[in-house]
Short mmCIF file of C-alpha atoms in Angstrom, two decimals:
data_model
loop_
_atom_site.label_atom_id
_atom_site.label_comp_id
_atom_site.label_asym_id
_atom_site.label_seq_id
_atom_site.Cartn_x
_atom_site.Cartn_y
_atom_site.Cartn_z
CA ARG A 1 71.76 152.95 51.03
CA ILE A 2 69.79 152.00 54.14
CA SER A 3 66.62 151.51 52.07
CA PHE A 4 68.52 149.33 49.62
CA GLN A 5 69.90 147.15 52.43
CA ALA A 6 66.42 146.79 53.95
CA ALA A 7 64.98 145.78 50.56
CA GLU A 8 67.81 143.30 50.10
CA LEU A 9 67.05 141.70 53.48
CA LEU A 10 63.36 141.43 52.63
CA LEU A 11 64.22 139.79 49.32
CA LEU A 12 66.57 137.38 51.05
CA ASP A 13 63.88 136.41 53.57
CA SER A 14 61.44 135.83 50.71
CA CYS A 15 63.95 133.66 48.84
CA ASN A 16 64.68 131.60 51.94
CA PHE A 17 60.98 131.08 52.55
CA CYS A 18 60.40 130.01 48.93
CA ASN A 19 63.38 127.65 48.99
CA ALA A 20 62.20 126.05 52.23
CA THR A 21 58.67 125.67 50.83
CA TRP A 22 59.89 124.02 47.63
CA LYS A 23 62.18 121.73 49.59
CA GLU A 24 59.21 120.63 51.69
CA ILE A 25 57.06 120.06 48.57
CA LEU A 26 59.71 118.09 46.71
CA GLY A 27 60.32 115.95 49.79
CA ASN A 28 56.68 114.86 49.72
CA ASP A 29 56.04 112.14 47.12
CA LYS A 30 52.36 112.97 46.86
CA ALA A 31 53.05 116.65 46.24
CA TYR A 32 55.85 115.85 43.79
CA TYR A 33 53.60 113.66 41.64
CA ALA A 34 50.86 116.27 41.86
CA LEU A 35 53.30 118.81 40.40
CA GLN A 36 54.06 116.44 37.53
CA GLU A 37 50.34 115.95 36.92
CA LEU A 38 49.81 119.70 36.97
CA LYS A 39 52.56 120.12 34.38
CA GLU A 40 50.93 117.50 32.14
CA ILE A 41 47.50 119.14 32.42
CA VAL A 42 48.91 122.55 31.56
CA GLY A 43 50.76 121.05 28.61
CA LYS A 44 47.57 119.52 27.25
CA ILE A 45 45.41 122.61 27.49
CA THR A 46 47.90 125.35 26.67
CA PRO A 47 46.46 126.98 23.55
CA LYS A 48 48.75 127.10 20.55
CA VAL A 49 47.74 130.67 19.71
CA PRO A 50 49.74 133.90 19.86
CA ASP A 51 49.25 136.33 22.71
CA ALA A 52 47.53 138.84 20.47
CA GLY A 53 45.44 140.73 22.98
CA VAL A 54 41.66 141.03 23.25
CA HIS A 55 39.73 141.19 19.98
CA GLN A 56 36.10 141.74 19.17
CA LEU A 57 34.52 138.85 17.28
CA HIS A 58 31.42 139.97 15.42
CA LYS A 59 29.45 136.84 16.12
CA ALA A 60 26.74 136.11 18.64
CA ARG A 61 25.77 133.42 21.08
CA ASN A 62 22.18 133.12 22.20
CA VAL A 63 21.32 133.26 25.85
CA ASP A 64 19.05 130.56 27.24
CA GLU A 65 16.39 133.02 28.37
CA PRO A 66 14.37 135.05 25.80
CA ALA A 67 14.34 138.79 26.06
CA ALA A 68 11.29 140.68 27.26
CA HIS A 69 10.07 141.30 23.70
CA GLY A 70 9.95 137.55 23.07
CA LYS A 71 13.01 137.31 20.86
CA VAL A 72 16.31 135.69 21.74
CA LEU A 73 18.86 138.28 22.73
CA PRO A 74 22.20 138.04 20.87
CA ILE A 75 25.27 138.61 23.03
CA PRO A 76 28.65 139.37 21.43
CA PHE A 77 31.64 137.52 22.80
CA PHE A 78 35.33 138.26 22.81
CA SER A 79 38.39 136.16 22.19
CA MET A 80 42.09 136.28 21.36
CA ARG A 81 41.76 133.50 18.78
CA GLU A 82 41.54 134.18 15.05
CA ALA A 83 42.91 137.61 15.88
CA GLN A 84 44.15 138.15 12.36
CA LEU A 85 40.54 138.32 11.14
CA TRP A 86 39.33 141.00 13.54
CA ARG A 87 40.41 144.36 14.81
CA PRO A 88 41.84 144.59 18.33
CA ILE A 89 39.86 146.54 20.90
CA THR A 90 41.33 150.03 21.14
CA SER A 91 38.88 151.69 23.52
CA LEU A 92 39.46 151.49 27.26
CA ASP A 93 35.81 152.51 27.74
CA GLN A 94 34.71 149.47 25.76
CA LEU A 95 36.92 147.16 27.83
CA TYR A 96 35.45 148.56 31.05
CA ALA A 97 31.89 148.25 29.77
CA GLN A 98 32.53 144.59 28.98
CA ALA A 99 34.32 144.00 32.30
CA SER A 100 31.42 145.54 34.26
CA ALA A 101 28.96 143.17 32.58
CA PHE A 102 31.24 140.16 32.93
CA HIS A 103 32.35 140.69 36.53
CA PRO A 104 29.34 139.07 38.29
CA ILE A 105 29.49 136.18 35.81
CA LEU A 106 33.14 135.58 36.67
CA ARG A 107 32.38 135.59 40.39
CA SER A 108 29.69 132.98 39.87
CA LYS A 109 32.08 130.88 37.80
CA VAL A 110 34.91 130.88 40.34
CA GLN A 111 32.45 129.90 43.06
CA GLY A 112 31.45 126.86 41.01
CA TRP A 113 35.06 125.89 40.32
CA ALA A 114 35.97 126.31 43.99
CA ASP A 115 32.99 124.15 44.92
CA VAL A 116 34.31 121.12 43.00
CA SER A 117 37.96 121.58 44.01
CA GLN A 118 37.86 122.51 47.71
CA GLY A 119 38.98 126.03 46.89
CA SER A 120 39.00 128.99 49.26
CA PHE A 121 38.78 132.77 48.98
CA LEU A 122 40.53 135.59 50.83
CA ALA A 123 38.73 136.77 53.96
CA SER A 124 37.98 140.45 54.42
CA PRO A 125 39.80 142.43 57.14
CA ARG A 126 36.71 142.48 59.40
CA TYR A 127 36.63 138.67 59.34
CA ARG A 128 40.28 138.56 60.45
CA LEU A 129 39.41 140.53 63.60
CA GLY A 130 42.42 142.80 63.40
CA SER A 131 44.95 140.14 62.41
CA GLU A 132 47.42 141.27 59.75
CA GLU A 133 47.87 137.72 58.47
CA ASN A 134 45.81 136.59 55.52
CA MET A 135 42.93 134.27 56.32
CA PHE A 136 40.99 132.17 53.85
CA ILE A 137 37.38 131.03 53.76
CA ASP A 138 36.58 127.58 52.40
CA TRP A 139 33.83 127.93 49.82
CA HIS A 140 32.10 124.78 51.09
CA GLN A 141 31.74 126.57 54.41
CA ALA A 142 30.63 129.86 52.88
CA ARG A 143 28.23 128.47 50.31
CA GLY A 144 25.43 127.77 52.78
CA ASP A 145 26.10 130.63 55.18
CA ALA A 146 25.27 134.15 53.99
CA LYS A 147 27.17 135.75 56.88
CA VAL A 148 30.35 133.87 55.97
CA ARG A 149 29.86 134.64 52.27
CA ASP A 150 29.66 138.34 53.08
CA SER A 151 33.07 138.04 54.77
CA ILE A 152 34.84 137.12 51.52
CA GLU A 153 36.97 139.89 50.03
CA TRP A 154 36.17 139.57 46.33
CA ALA A 155 38.53 141.20 43.86
CA GLN A 156 37.15 144.36 42.31
CA ILE A 157 37.50 145.62 38.77
CA LYS A 158 40.94 147.13 38.21
CA LYS A 159 40.97 150.87 38.82
CA PRO A 160 41.07 152.87 35.56
CA GLN A 161 44.15 154.82 36.66
CA ARG A 162 46.08 151.59 37.22
CA ALA A 163 44.85 150.20 33.88
CA ILE A 164 46.06 153.32 32.06
CA GLU A 165 49.45 153.13 33.79
CA LYS A 166 49.85 149.47 32.87
CA ALA A 167 48.74 150.03 29.28
CA PHE A 168 51.35 152.72 28.70
CA GLN A 169 54.18 151.45 30.89
CA THR A 170 53.98 147.81 29.84
CA TYR A 171 52.06 147.63 26.55
CA ARG A 172 52.95 150.96 24.88
CA GLY A 173 49.37 152.14 24.98
CA ASP A 174 47.83 148.95 23.53
CA VAL A 175 44.75 148.53 25.75
CA SER A 176 43.83 145.25 24.02
CA ARG A 177 46.61 143.60 26.02
CA LEU A 178 44.96 144.39 29.36
CA LEU A 179 43.65 140.96 30.31
CA ASP A 180 42.97 141.39 34.04
CA ILE A 181 40.49 144.24 34.34
CA SER A 182 38.01 141.72 35.75
CA ARG A 183 39.73 139.10 37.92
CA GLN A 184 39.30 136.74 40.87
CA THR A 185 41.62 134.42 42.79
CA ILE A 186 40.97 130.95 44.22
CA TYR A 187 43.33 129.62 46.91
CA PHE A 188 44.17 125.97 47.55
CA ALA A 189 45.65 124.04 50.44
CA ASP A 190 47.44 121.60 48.15
CA ILE A 191 48.45 121.07 44.53
CA GLU A 192 45.98 118.24 43.93
CA HIS A 193 43.03 120.55 44.49
CA LEU A 194 44.58 123.16 42.23
CA SER A 195 44.85 120.55 39.45
CA THR A 196 41.23 119.57 40.01
CA CYS A 197 40.15 123.20 39.61
CA LEU A 198 42.19 123.59 36.44
CA GLY A 199 40.50 120.51 35.02
CA ALA A 200 37.07 121.94 35.92
CA ILE A 201 37.88 125.16 34.09
CA TRP A 202 39.12 123.28 31.04
CA HIS A 203 35.99 121.09 30.84
CA ASP A 204 33.59 124.00 31.39
CA GLU A 205 31.65 124.24 28.13
CA GLU A 206 31.10 127.97 28.62
CA ILE A 207 34.82 128.70 28.92
CA VAL A 208 37.62 128.90 26.37
CA VAL A 209 41.12 128.88 27.87
CA GLU A 210 43.04 131.52 25.95
CA ARG A 211 46.15 131.79 28.07
CA ILE A 212 47.70 129.90 30.98
CA LYS A 213 50.90 130.25 33.00
CA ASN A 214 52.29 127.52 35.22
CA ARG A 215 54.51 129.25 37.76
CA MET A 216 55.07 125.95 39.58
CA ASP A 217 56.94 124.33 36.70
#
């Protein structure tokens, strides 16, 4: 009973904080219109495809650089679109092999998106100097300073145990629905910069937006 009451108080504090934050946002005309713009952007780019999980497409894109033997190296790519034509990925080992190869590419991508949208990344505990509060590092500041870059706490690949738990508890063992094995987070000081980043992702020719959630709608 005591634990329940404590959890209830924590939830109440969280609700009060969220309500106060939204009241502050909606009282700011600039922020209000930025929310409307964000909603319009999300509406334009939301794919009209079912959430069918990750599928293997047996096609290839050529990398810009030739392989060592002088031939262009074909690289398979993966998508949720046209899922009815291809089999879903059923091997967790395959998902992790792909995530391991993709993880450094994703980090490079989020750095580029943060660069054009004044985004920030979470600072590591050693950068916070013992403070329990989250601190964020502006990518513009970190980009030219190796010491500051090393202080960013990049997200790591999801632990296999957690992936297995999620697959069975949430998706009934369907590993193709695990979409966050490789992940990163960009933080923004205001909604305008978030919208700018979303636009940069959408216009990135190397990216296909398969799924998007607007939790600020």
